[in-house]
Coordinates of C-alpha atoms in Angstrom, one line a residue:
S1160 CA 0.1 -0.1 0.1
F1161 CA 1.2 3.7 -1.2
N1162 CA 0.2 7.0 0.1
G1163 CA 1.7 8.9 -3.0
T1164 CA 4.4 10.1 -1.2
D1165 CA 7.5 10.7 -4.4
G1166 CA 10.3 7.6 -3.2
E1167 CA 8.1 5.4 -1.5
Q1168 CA 9.5 1.6 -1.2
H1169 CA 8.5 -1.6 0.5
A1170 CA 9.3 -5.1 0.5
I1171 CA 8.3 -8.4 -0.3
T1172 CA 9.7 -11.5 1.9
V1173 CA 10.2 -14.1 0.6
T1174 CA 10.3 -17.3 3.0
I1175 CA 13.2 -19.8 1.6
L1176 CA 12.6 -23.3 3.4
N1177 CA 15.7 -25.7 4.2
D1178 CA 15.8 -29.2 3.0
E1179 CA 18.5 -31.8 3.4
I1180 CA 18.5 -32.7 -0.7
I1181 CA 21.0 -32.3 -2.3
E1182 CA 20.2 -30.5 -5.3
P1183 CA 21.4 -27.5 -8.1
T1184 CA 20.4 -23.8 -8.0
E1185 CA 16.8 -23.4 -7.8
A1186 CA 15.0 -19.9 -9.4
Y1187 CA 11.3 -18.3 -8.2
T1188 CA 9.7 -15.4 -9.9
V1189 CA 7.6 -12.4 -7.8
N1190 CA 4.8 -11.1 -10.0
L1191 CA 3.3 -7.2 -9.0
T1192 CA -0.4 -7.0 -10.6
G1193 CA -3.4 -5.5 -10.1
T1194 CA -2.9 -1.9 -9.0
T1195 CA -5.5 0.7 -7.7
N1196 CA -4.9 3.4 -8.8
V1197 CA -4.8 3.9 -13.1
L1198 CA -2.6 6.4 -12.6
V1199 CA 0.2 4.9 -11.3
P1200 CA 1.8 2.4 -13.8
I1201 CA 3.5 -0.8 -12.7
N1202 CA 6.6 -0.6 -14.6
T1203 CA 8.5 -3.4 -13.8
P1204 CA 5.9 -6.4 -12.9
Q1205 CA 8.1 -9.4 -12.5
A1206 CA 11.7 -9.8 -10.0
N1207 CA 13.2 -13.2 -10.2
G1208 CA 15.4 -14.9 -7.2
S1209 CA 17.5 -18.1 -6.9
I1210 CA 18.1 -20.2 -3.9
L1211 CA 21.4 -21.8 -3.7
D1212 CA 21.8 -25.8 -2.2
D1213 CA 23.5 -25.5 0.9
D1214 CA 24.1 -29.5 1.6
N1215 CA 27.0 -30.4 -0.8
D1216 CA 30.1 -30.7 0.6
S1217 CA 33.3 -33.1 -0.6
S1218 CA 32.0 -36.0 2.1
I1219 CA 29.1 -36.5 0.3
G1220 CA 29.8 -39.3 -2.5
V1221 CA 29.0 -42.8 -3.4
Q1222 CA 31.6 -45.7 -2.7
F1223 CA 31.7 -49.3 -1.3
D1224 CA 30.4 -50.4 2.2
V1225 CA 33.2 -53.4 2.1
T1226 CA 36.1 -53.0 0.2
S1227 CA 37.6 -56.9 1.2
V1228 CA 35.2 -59.6 0.6
D1229 CA 36.1 -63.3 1.7
V1230 CA 33.6 -66.1 -0.5
N1231 CA 34.0 -69.5 -1.4
E1232 CA 34.4 -70.9 -4.4
D1233 CA 31.3 -73.0 -4.3
V1234 CA 28.8 -70.3 -3.2
G1235 CA 28.0 -69.2 -7.0
T1236 CA 27.6 -65.5 -6.8
V1237 CA 28.8 -62.7 -4.3
S1238 CA 26.9 -59.6 -3.8
L1239 CA 28.9 -55.9 -3.3
N1240 CA 26.8 -53.2 -2.4
V1241 CA 27.4 -49.3 -3.4
T1242 CA 26.4 -47.2 -0.9
L1243 CA 25.4 -42.8 -1.3
N1244 CA 25.6 -41.1 2.0
A1245 CA 22.9 -38.8 0.9
D1246 CA 19.9 -38.2 -0.8
V1247 CA 19.9 -36.5 -3.6
Q1248 CA 17.1 -34.7 -5.7
D1249 CA 17.7 -35.8 -9.3
E1250 CA 19.1 -39.7 -10.9
F1251 CA 22.5 -39.7 -11.5
T1252 CA 24.8 -42.9 -12.6
V1253 CA 28.1 -44.0 -11.5
D1254 CA 29.8 -46.7 -13.7
F1255 CA 31.6 -50.2 -12.5
N1256 CA 33.6 -53.1 -13.8
S1257 CA 35.7 -55.5 -12.4
I1258 CA 39.8 -56.0 -12.8
D1259 CA 41.3 -59.7 -13.4
G1260 CA 44.1 -60.3 -10.2
T1261 CA 45.3 -63.9 -9.4
A1262 CA 41.8 -64.6 -9.8
M1263 CA 40.8 -64.3 -13.9
N1264 CA 38.0 -64.3 -16.0
P1265 CA 36.4 -66.7 -16.8
Q1266 CA 38.5 -69.4 -15.3
D1267 CA 37.5 -67.8 -11.5
Y1268 CA 34.5 -65.8 -12.0
T1269 CA 32.3 -64.2 -14.7
S1270 CA 33.7 -60.4 -15.2
V1271 CA 31.2 -57.5 -14.8
I1272 CA 30.9 -54.4 -16.7
G1273 CA 28.1 -51.7 -16.5
S1274 CA 26.3 -49.0 -14.2
L1275 CA 24.1 -48.3 -11.4
A1276 CA 21.3 -45.3 -10.8
F1277 CA 21.5 -43.0 -7.7
G1278 CA 19.3 -40.6 -7.0
G1279 CA 15.7 -39.6 -7.6
L1280 CA 13.4 -42.7 -7.1
N1281 CA 16.3 -45.0 -6.8
S1282 CA 17.6 -46.7 -3.4
N1283 CA 20.6 -45.5 -1.8
T1284 CA 22.4 -49.0 -1.9
Q1285 CA 22.8 -50.6 -5.1
T1286 CA 24.2 -54.1 -5.3
I1287 CA 26.7 -55.6 -7.9
I1288 CA 26.4 -59.6 -8.2
I1289 CA 29.5 -61.6 -9.8
D1290 CA 29.3 -64.8 -10.8
I1291 CA 32.2 -67.3 -9.3
I1292 CA 33.3 -70.6 -11.3
D1293 CA 33.6 -73.6 -8.8
D1294 CA 36.7 -75.4 -10.9
I1295 CA 38.2 -78.1 -9.9
I1296 CA 41.9 -76.8 -9.2
I1297 CA 43.5 -77.3 -6.2
E1298 CA 44.8 -73.6 -5.6
D1299 CA 45.5 -71.0 -3.2
T1300 CA 43.0 -68.1 -2.4
E1301 CA 42.7 -65.8 -5.5
N1302 CA 41.5 -62.6 -5.5
F1303 CA 39.6 -59.7 -8.3
Q1304 CA 38.8 -56.2 -8.0
V1305 CA 35.8 -53.9 -8.6
A1306 CA 36.1 -50.8 -9.2
I1307 CA 33.3 -47.9 -9.3
S1308 CA 34.4 -44.6 -12.0
N1309 CA 32.7 -41.9 -14.0
I1310 CA 30.2 -40.8 -11.6
S1311 CA 27.2 -38.4 -13.9
T1312 CA 27.0 -35.3 -11.8
T1313 CA 28.9 -32.8 -10.0
L1314 CA 26.6 -32.6 -7.2
V1315 CA 28.4 -35.6 -5.7
N1316 CA 31.5 -37.7 -5.6
I1317 CA 33.0 -40.8 -5.5
L1318 CA 34.6 -41.4 -2.2
A1319 CA 37.8 -43.0 -1.1
N1320 CA 36.1 -46.8 -1.3
D1321 CA 36.0 -46.7 -4.7
T1322 CA 37.8 -50.3 -4.6
A1323 CA 36.7 -53.2 -3.2
T1324 CA 38.4 -57.1 -3.4
V1325 CA 36.9 -60.3 -3.7
N1326 CA 39.2 -63.0 -2.0
I1327 CA 38.1 -66.3 -3.5
I1328 CA 38.8 -69.3 -1.3
D1329 CA 39.7 -72.7 -2.4
N1330 CA 37.3 -75.7 -1.8
D1331 CA 39.2 -78.7 -4.0
G1332 CA 41.5 -80.1 -1.6
D1333 CA 41.2 -84.3 -1.3
E1334 CA 38.2 -84.3 1.2
G1335 CA 35.7 -86.2 -0.6
Y1336 CA 37.9 -88.1 -2.9
P1337 CA 39.4 -91.8 -2.5
Q1338 CA 41.8 -92.1 0.0
D1339 CA 44.9 -94.7 -0.2
I1340 CA 44.0 -97.3 2.6
T1341 CA 45.6 -100.4 3.5
L1342 CA 43.6 -103.8 3.5
E1343 CA 44.6 -107.3 4.7
A1344 CA 45.0 -110.7 2.7
C1345 CA 40.9 -111.8 1.7
D1346 CA 39.6 -108.7 2.9
T1347 CA 36.8 -107.3 0.8
I1348 CA 38.0 -105.0 -2.3
P1349 CA 35.5 -101.2 -2.3
D1350 CA 34.2 -100.8 -6.1
A1351 CA 35.8 -97.5 -7.3
A1352 CA 33.9 -94.2 -5.8
E1353 CA 31.9 -92.8 -9.1
I1354 CA 33.6 -88.9 -8.5
T1355 CA 31.1 -86.3 -9.3
S1356 CA 30.9 -82.3 -8.9
D1357 CA 27.2 -80.6 -7.8
S1358 CA 29.0 -77.5 -9.0
T1359 CA 27.5 -75.3 -12.2
C1360 CA 31.0 -76.2 -13.9
A1361 CA 30.4 -79.6 -15.5
I1362 CA 33.0 -82.1 -15.0
T1363 CA 33.6 -85.1 -17.3
V1364 CA 35.5 -87.9 -15.4
I1365 CA 38.0 -90.6 -17.3
L1366 CA 38.9 -94.0 -14.6
E1367 CA 41.5 -96.2 -15.0
E1368 CA 42.7 -99.2 -12.6
T1369 CA 46.0 -101.0 -12.6
I1370 CA 47.1 -104.2 -10.1
E1371 CA 50.4 -105.1 -9.4
G1372 CA 51.8 -108.2 -7.5
Q1373 CA 48.5 -110.4 -6.8
D1374 CA 49.2 -114.1 -6.7
D1375 CA 46.1 -116.0 -7.4
G1376 CA 47.4 -119.1 -5.6
C1377 CA 48.2 -117.9 -1.9
P1378 CA 47.3 -114.2 -1.2
T1379 CA 50.2 -112.4 -0.6
D1380 CA 51.2 -108.5 -0.7
Y1381 CA 50.0 -106.5 -3.8
T1382 CA 48.6 -103.1 -4.8
I1383 CA 45.5 -101.4 -7.0
T1384 CA 46.1 -98.4 -8.4
R1385 CA 43.2 -96.2 -9.7
T1386 CA 43.3 -93.2 -11.3
W1387 CA 40.8 -90.2 -12.0
T1388 CA 41.4 -88.3 -14.9
I1389 CA 38.8 -85.2 -14.1
T1390 CA 38.1 -82.1 -16.8
D1391 CA 35.7 -79.4 -15.5
C1392 CA 33.7 -76.7 -18.4
V1393 CA 36.5 -74.2 -18.4
N1394 CA 39.1 -77.1 -19.3
N1395 CA 40.8 -78.0 -16.3
I1396 CA 42.7 -80.9 -15.5
R1397 CA 42.8 -82.2 -12.7
V1398 CA 44.6 -86.2 -11.6
H1399 CA 43.5 -88.3 -8.7
T1400 CA 44.9 -91.2 -7.6
Q1401 CA 43.7 -93.7 -4.8
V1402 CA 46.3 -97.2 -3.8
I1403 CA 44.8 -99.7 -1.8
T1404 CA 47.9 -101.9 -0.4
I1405 CA 46.9 -105.4 0.3
E1406 CA 49.0 -106.8 3.3
D1407 CA 49.1 -110.5 4.3
T1408 CA 50.8 -109.9 7.7
I1409 CA 48.3 -111.5 10.2
A1410 CA 50.3 -114.8 11.2
P1411 CA 47.4 -117.9 11.4
V1412 CA 45.4 -118.1 14.5
F1413 CA 44.6 -121.3 16.8
V1414 CA 41.0 -123.0 16.8
E1415 CA 40.9 -124.2 20.4
A1416 CA 41.5 -122.7 23.4
L1417 CA 45.3 -123.1 24.0
P1418 CA 47.1 -124.8 27.0
Q1419 CA 48.6 -122.5 30.0
D1420 CA 51.9 -123.5 31.5
I1421 CA 51.0 -125.9 34.4
T1422 CA 52.6 -127.4 37.4
V1423 CA 51.5 -130.2 38.4
T1424 CA 53.0 -133.9 40.4
C1425 CA 54.3 -136.8 38.6
D1426 CA 50.8 -138.7 38.2
E1427 CA 49.2 -135.6 37.0
V1428 CA 51.0 -134.7 33.6
P1429 CA 48.1 -134.2 30.6
D1430 CA 48.5 -135.4 27.3
A1431 CA 49.6 -133.4 24.6
A1432 CA 46.2 -131.5 23.1
I1433 CA 45.9 -131.8 19.0
L1434 CA 45.2 -128.3 18.1
T1435 CA 44.2 -127.0 14.4
A1436 CA 44.8 -123.4 13.0
L1437 CA 43.3 -121.3 10.0
D1438 CA 45.1 -118.8 8.0
N1439 CA 43.8 -114.9 7.4
C1440 CA 40.7 -116.8 4.0
E1441 CA 40.1 -119.4 7.1
S1442 CA 41.5 -122.2 5.6
N1443 CA 42.9 -124.9 7.3
V1444 CA 47.0 -125.3 7.7
V1445 CA 49.5 -127.2 8.7
V1446 CA 50.1 -127.6 12.2
T1447 CA 53.4 -129.6 14.2
F1448 CA 54.2 -130.4 17.2
E1449 CA 57.7 -130.8 19.1
E1450 CA 57.7 -132.0 22.9
T1451 CA 61.2 -131.7 25.1
A1452 CA 61.7 -133.0 28.5
T1453 CA 64.5 -132.1 31.3
N1454 CA 66.5 -134.4 33.9
D1455 CA 65.3 -137.9 32.3
S1456 CA 62.2 -137.9 33.4
N1457 CA 62.8 -138.5 37.2
C1458 CA 59.9 -137.8 39.2
A1459 CA 62.2 -137.9 42.4
T1460 CA 64.0 -134.5 41.8
G1461 CA 61.2 -132.9 39.3
Y1462 CA 61.8 -132.1 35.9
V1463 CA 59.9 -129.6 33.0
I1464 CA 58.2 -130.5 29.6
T1465 CA 58.1 -128.1 27.0
R1466 CA 55.7 -128.3 24.6
V1467 CA 55.5 -126.2 21.0
W1468 CA 53.1 -126.3 18.3
N1469 CA 54.4 -124.1 15.2
V1470 CA 52.1 -123.2 12.4
T1471 CA 52.9 -121.6 8.8
D1472 CA 50.7 -120.2 6.3
C1473 CA 51.6 -120.6 2.1
A1474 CA 52.4 -116.8 2.7
G1475 CA 55.1 -117.9 4.7
N1476 CA 53.1 -116.2 7.9
A1477 CA 54.1 -118.2 11.5
T1478 CA 52.7 -118.2 14.7
S1479 CA 53.2 -120.8 17.8
H1480 CA 52.1 -121.7 21.0
T1481 CA 54.5 -122.9 24.0
Q1482 CA 53.2 -124.8 27.1
T1483 CA 56.0 -125.5 30.1
I1484 CA 54.5 -128.1 32.9
I1485 CA 56.3 -127.7 35.9
V1486 CA 56.6 -131.5 36.8
M1487 CA 57.0 -131.5 40.6
S1488 CA 59.0 -134.6 42.8
N1489 CA 56.0 -135.7 45.4
G1490 CA 56.6 -132.4 47.1
P1491 CA 58.7 -131.1 50.7
I1492 CA 58.8 -133.5 53.3
T1493 CA 56.4 -132.4 55.8
S1494 CA 55.0 -134.0 58.9
S1495 CA 51.1 -134.1 60.7
A1496 CA 50.4 -131.3 62.6
Y1497 CA 52.2 -130.7 65.5
E1498 CA 52.7 -127.6 68.2
E1499 CA 56.2 -126.2 67.1
E1500 CA 55.8 -123.8 70.1
V1501 CA 54.4 -124.4 73.6
T1502 CA 55.0 -122.5 76.5
V1503 CA 54.5 -124.0 80.6
M1504 CA 55.1 -122.8 84.3
C1505 CA 58.2 -124.6 85.8
G1506 CA 56.8 -127.3 88.0
D1507 CA 53.8 -128.1 85.8
P1508 CA 54.1 -131.2 83.4
I1509 CA 56.2 -131.5 80.5
P1510 CA 53.7 -132.2 77.3
E1511 CA 54.6 -135.5 75.9
V1512 CA 56.8 -136.2 72.9
P1513 CA 54.3 -135.7 69.8
S1514 CA 54.1 -138.9 67.3
L1515 CA 54.9 -137.5 63.8
E1516 CA 54.0 -139.0 60.2
Y1517 CA 55.7 -137.7 57.3
M1518 CA 54.5 -137.2 53.9
G1519 CA 56.0 -136.0 50.4
G1520 CA 59.7 -136.7 49.5
C1521 CA 60.4 -139.8 48.1
G1522 CA 59.4 -141.8 51.3
D1523 CA 60.8 -144.5 52.8
F1524 CA 61.7 -141.9 55.5
D1525 CA 65.2 -142.4 58.7
V1526 CA 64.1 -140.3 61.6
E1527 CA 67.1 -139.3 64.1
F1528 CA 65.4 -137.4 67.0
S1529 CA 66.9 -135.3 69.9
E1530 CA 66.2 -133.7 73.0
E1531 CA 68.1 -130.7 74.6
T1532 CA 67.5 -128.5 77.4
Q1533 CA 69.4 -124.7 76.9
F1534 CA 69.7 -122.6 80.1
S1535 CA 70.4 -118.5 79.2
G1536 CA 72.4 -116.9 81.7
E1537 CA 70.4 -113.7 82.0
S1538 CA 67.0 -115.4 83.1
D1539 CA 65.8 -118.5 85.2
D1540 CA 63.8 -119.0 82.1
Y1541 CA 64.6 -122.2 80.4
M1542 CA 63.9 -123.9 77.1
I1543 CA 63.5 -127.6 76.0
V1544 CA 64.5 -128.2 72.3
R1545 CA 63.2 -131.4 70.7
T1546 CA 64.4 -132.1 66.8
W1547 CA 63.7 -134.8 64.3
N1548 CA 65.8 -134.8 61.2
V1549 CA 64.5 -136.7 58.5
M1550 CA 65.9 -138.1 55.3
D1551 CA 63.9 -139.7 52.5
S1552 CA 65.1 -142.5 49.8
C1553 CA 66.3 -139.4 47.4
G1554 CA 68.9 -137.5 50.0
N1555 CA 66.2 -134.7 50.7
M1556 CA 66.5 -133.7 54.2
A1557 CA 63.9 -131.9 56.2
T1558 CA 63.8 -130.9 59.9
F1559 CA 61.2 -130.4 62.7
E1560 CA 62.0 -128.5 66.0
Q1561 CA 59.3 -128.1 69.2
L1562 CA 60.3 -125.3 71.5
I1563 CA 58.9 -125.8 75.0
F1564 CA 59.3 -122.4 76.8
V1565 CA 59.8 -123.5 80.7
M1566 CA 59.0 -120.1 82.1
Q1567 CA 59.4 -119.2 86.2
P1568 CA 57.0 -118.6 88.4
E1569 CA 56.7 -114.9 89.0
K1570 CA 58.0 -113.6 91.9
E1571 CA 55.2 -114.0 95.1
Y1572 CA 54.2 -111.4 97.7
V1573 CA 53.1 -111.8 101.1
S1574 CA 51.5 -109.4 103.3
I1575 CA 50.9 -110.6 107.3
D1576 CA 49.5 -108.1 109.7
I1577 CA 49.6 -110.3 113.1
C1578 CA 49.2 -109.0 116.7
V1579 CA 51.8 -108.7 119.2
E1580 CA 50.4 -111.2 121.5
D1581 CA 49.5 -113.9 118.4
M1582 CA 50.6 -117.4 118.3
T1583 CA 54.1 -118.3 116.8
I1584 CA 53.1 -118.6 112.9
D1585 CA 55.2 -121.0 109.9
L1586 CA 56.4 -118.9 107.2
S1587 CA 56.4 -121.6 104.9
S1588 CA 52.5 -122.7 105.8
Y1589 CA 52.0 -118.9 103.7
L1590 CA 53.8 -119.8 100.6
P1591 CA 51.6 -120.4 97.5
E1592 CA 50.7 -123.8 97.3
D1593 CA 52.7 -125.3 94.2
F1594 CA 56.4 -123.6 95.9
D1595 CA 58.6 -125.5 96.8
T1596 CA 59.2 -125.2 100.4
N1597 CA 62.7 -126.2 101.1
G1598 CA 64.3 -122.8 100.6
V1599 CA 65.8 -120.4 102.7
F1600 CA 64.0 -117.2 104.5
T1601 CA 66.7 -114.1 104.3
I1602 CA 65.7 -110.7 106.6
T1603 CA 65.8 -107.5 104.6
S1604 CA 64.5 -105.6 106.5
G1605 CA 63.8 -104.6 110.3
E1606 CA 65.5 -106.6 113.8
V1607 CA 63.9 -109.5 112.8
I1608 CA 64.0 -113.0 115.3
L1609 CA 63.3 -115.9 113.2
N1610 CA 63.4 -119.8 114.5
G1611 CA 64.0 -121.4 111.2
N1612 CA 60.9 -120.5 109.1
F1613 CA 58.7 -119.8 112.5
F1614 CA 58.0 -115.9 113.3
D1615 CA 56.7 -115.1 116.7
P1616 CA 55.4 -111.8 117.3
I1617 CA 56.1 -111.3 121.0
D1618 CA 59.9 -111.1 120.3
H1619 CA 58.9 -108.0 118.1
M1620 CA 58.0 -104.6 118.6
V1621 CA 55.3 -103.4 117.0
G1622 CA 56.1 -102.0 113.5
D1623 CA 56.9 -103.6 109.7
Y1624 CA 59.2 -106.5 108.8
A1625 CA 60.5 -107.4 105.2
I1626 CA 61.6 -111.2 104.8
A1627 CA 62.6 -113.0 101.6
Y1628 CA 62.4 -116.6 100.3
T1629 CA 64.4 -118.1 97.7
S1630 CA 64.4 -121.5 97.0
L1631 CA 67.0 -122.1 94.3
D1632 CA 68.0 -125.6 94.2
G1633 CA 66.2 -127.5 91.3
T1634 CA 65.3 -126.2 88.1
C1635 CA 62.6 -124.2 89.4
K1636 CA 63.1 -121.0 91.1
Y1637 CA 61.1 -119.9 94.1
Y1638 CA 60.9 -116.4 95.0
V1639 CA 58.8 -114.4 97.8
D1640 CA 58.9 -111.3 99.5
F1641 CA 57.0 -111.2 102.6
E1642 CA 55.5 -108.3 104.7
I1643 CA 54.6 -108.6 108.2
K1644 CA 53.3 -105.8 109.7
V1645 CA 53.1 -106.6 114.0
N1646 CA 50.4 -104.3 115.4
A1647 CA 48.7 -104.1 119.2
D1648 CA 45.2 -104.9 118.3
C1649 CA 44.8 -107.6 120.8
V1650 CA 46.8 -105.1 123.4
P1651 CA 44.7 -102.9 125.5
C1652 CA 46.7 -99.2 124.9
G1653 CA 44.6 -96.7 127.2
R1654 CA 45.8 -94.1 129.1
K1655 CA 44.5 -95.6 132.0
D1656 CA 46.7 -98.9 131.1
I1657 CA 49.7 -96.7 131.4
I1658 CA 52.1 -97.1 134.5
A1659 CA 54.6 -95.3 135.8
S1660 CA 56.9 -96.4 138.7
K1661 CA 56.8 -94.7 142.0
T1662 CA 59.9 -95.8 143.4
V1663 CA 63.4 -95.1 142.4
T1664 CA 66.4 -96.4 144.0
P1665 CA 69.8 -97.0 141.8
N1666 CA 71.1 -99.0 143.8
G1667 CA 72.0 -101.5 141.6
D1668 CA 70.5 -104.4 142.8
G1669 CA 68.6 -104.4 139.3
V1670 CA 65.2 -103.6 141.8
N1671 CA 63.6 -100.3 140.7
D1672 CA 67.5 -99.0 139.7
Y1673 CA 65.1 -96.6 136.9
F1674 CA 62.1 -94.6 136.3
E1675 CA 60.1 -97.4 134.2
I1676 CA 56.5 -96.5 132.4
K1677 CA 55.1 -99.9 131.5
G1678 CA 52.0 -101.7 130.9
V1679 CA 51.9 -100.6 127.4
E1680 CA 55.0 -102.2 125.8
N1681 CA 52.9 -103.8 122.6
C1682 CA 51.2 -100.0 122.2
D1683 CA 53.7 -98.6 120.1
F1684 CA 53.6 -95.4 122.4
R1685 CA 56.0 -92.8 122.6
F1686 CA 57.1 -91.1 125.5
D1687 CA 58.4 -87.5 126.6
V1688 CA 59.1 -87.3 130.3
M1689 CA 59.8 -84.1 132.4
L1690 CA 60.9 -84.3 136.0
F1691 CA 60.6 -81.4 139.0
N1692 CA 62.0 -80.9 142.3
R1693 CA 59.9 -79.7 145.1
W1694 CA 60.7 -75.8 144.3
G1695 CA 59.2 -76.5 140.6
A1696 CA 63.0 -76.4 138.8
K1697 CA 63.3 -79.0 135.9
V1698 CA 65.9 -81.4 137.2
Y1699 CA 65.8 -84.1 134.1
E1700 CA 63.7 -84.2 130.8
G1701 CA 64.0 -86.9 128.2
V1702 CA 62.4 -86.9 124.3
E1703 CA 61.6 -90.3 123.1
Y1704 CA 62.3 -91.9 126.1
Q1705 CA 63.5 -95.5 126.9
N1706 CA 62.9 -95.9 131.0
D1707 CA 66.9 -95.3 131.2
W1708 CA 66.6 -92.3 134.1
G1709 CA 68.6 -93.5 137.4
G1710 CA 68.2 -90.3 139.5
S1711 CA 71.1 -88.4 137.5
S1712 CA 72.0 -85.1 137.7
P1713 CA 71.3 -82.3 134.8
S1714 CA 75.3 -81.4 134.0
N1715 CA 76.4 -83.0 137.6
S1716 CA 74.9 -79.8 139.2
F1717 CA 74.6 -81.3 141.9
G1718 CA 77.7 -82.6 144.0
N1719 CA 80.4 -84.6 142.5
S1720 CA 78.3 -87.5 142.3
G1721 CA 76.3 -86.6 139.7
M1722 CA 72.7 -87.9 141.4
L1723 CA 70.0 -85.6 142.7
P1724 CA 69.4 -86.1 146.1
A1725 CA 66.8 -88.1 147.7
G1726 CA 63.5 -86.9 148.1
T1727 CA 60.2 -86.7 146.3
Y1728 CA 60.0 -85.4 142.7
Y1729 CA 57.1 -84.6 140.6
Y1730 CA 57.2 -85.7 136.9
I1731 CA 55.0 -85.1 134.1
I1732 CA 54.6 -87.5 130.8
K1733 CA 53.8 -86.8 127.5
V1734 CA 52.3 -89.7 125.1
T1735 CA 53.7 -88.0 121.8
N1736 CA 52.0 -90.5 119.4
R1737 CA 48.5 -90.0 120.8
D1738 CA 45.9 -87.7 121.8
F1739 CA 46.3 -88.4 125.5
E1740 CA 46.0 -86.0 128.6
P1741 CA 49.4 -85.8 130.2
I1742 CA 50.4 -88.0 132.5
N1743 CA 51.7 -86.3 136.0
G1744 CA 52.4 -88.0 139.7
Y1745 CA 55.1 -88.3 142.4
I1746 CA 58.1 -90.5 142.8
Y1747 CA 60.4 -90.9 146.2
L1748 CA 64.1 -91.2 144.9
G1749 CA 66.1 -92.8 147.2
T1750 CA 69.8 -92.9 146.9
K1751 CA 70.8 -95.9 149.8

């Protein structure tokens, strides 16, 4: 809209769409029409504009998506994809062609040449398909290339991956072809294999077979050689050979179970077996037999039989079997069962000499018997050795022994408790029942008074005494240790039974010469004694008193005579090994 001002201007805005399509420069037109003032004409009714594409750069283009492809020879074809990496508005083309490498056209593949269309309505991925020839030649992996070129537009480029390599992997090893084999004589010879191919490359096969070394009379080593000449559709020629080796190396086999090595006595030797054998073709062959013996077949000393069966077939294959028979003599000299070792206690009856019966050997036995008693310096035990020396008529020797071990009685221990006022005892009556009673009694501990084998307790103080008994005169040795305990269980031993002297007159007449404690001589009492004068001074003290004070003064304190003066004294008696109250009283000491 204009208001009529000279030089007045207005702008027309055109909106441009920014797409992602690669395209050439495009034009558009803006037209002015229909003025409302007929006095003002439209001098320039049309204006043109151009749209320049901003989607193209050097990275836009076509190329192979994979630049190296492995393919097995027998797959028939290989496909290579060429891709465009952007959308292009207008259709364009790219040429392609194959290039021989170590793989050649037409022997290994069928060459290709052509062009691919991209852009417009075409797909951004186009595929090149190449035929692969499946020939019969064993060869290394071979390759060829396919290249793209001559792009028909300037809007996109041919990028770096402009060549793809195809590697053809051979499939023509010996797998599947007949292989060399080795057979035994008389095995079935397999028919010749028919070599075929499922490839599109057709083949022709010519088979030849030769045989060398066959002997129809007796199967021996020989070979069959088969040769296949194969020609494929591209005139490759391959020759495959199979060698079948027939070997006659297996020795004949025996039909029956074979005799095994055995050991027998003279009357148990079996007859020789009659054996038959077959060769590889299950034909009977001849068996020869030999037998040898050692030691002149003497049963007295034993001998060995060797039996050999030999087989040889027409091809020279041989086998043999040997049986060894050890023929024993009638065996070592043996005896009937008896106790070879016997143990008895000395004093028990010695077993009777057994009566032996003999077997084995050559019979007609000569027997020498002896018996010996053997003693040892280290023990009172002894052994009786009984020996039978036996010889048979062939001079074979055997010795049989019986050992009788005679064990001495073990030392016995006898314990006797007796009261001092009991009757005299005979120690021999305390010996074990089966002991010898003529031995010797020996005092081993204590002041023992023995009258032969008699022990009188009245002659002994209360206490323990040990006496040993030994009897060594015979072959049996007897030992007994006696432990005698003299007690006072039968004697009154109370405090009231203790009697102390009332008077001491040490004049040497044997009467009241000492202060004595009596009445309990057999009671195992122990006394401590103290004496005091009438003024309370202690004039004597005796520990473990033994009835031995006769008026002596301590350290001769009362004159040169060493005796206390006559008079009355006070005593205290303590029983040290009993829980008694002390005993006290008065005594009169007279010195004339």
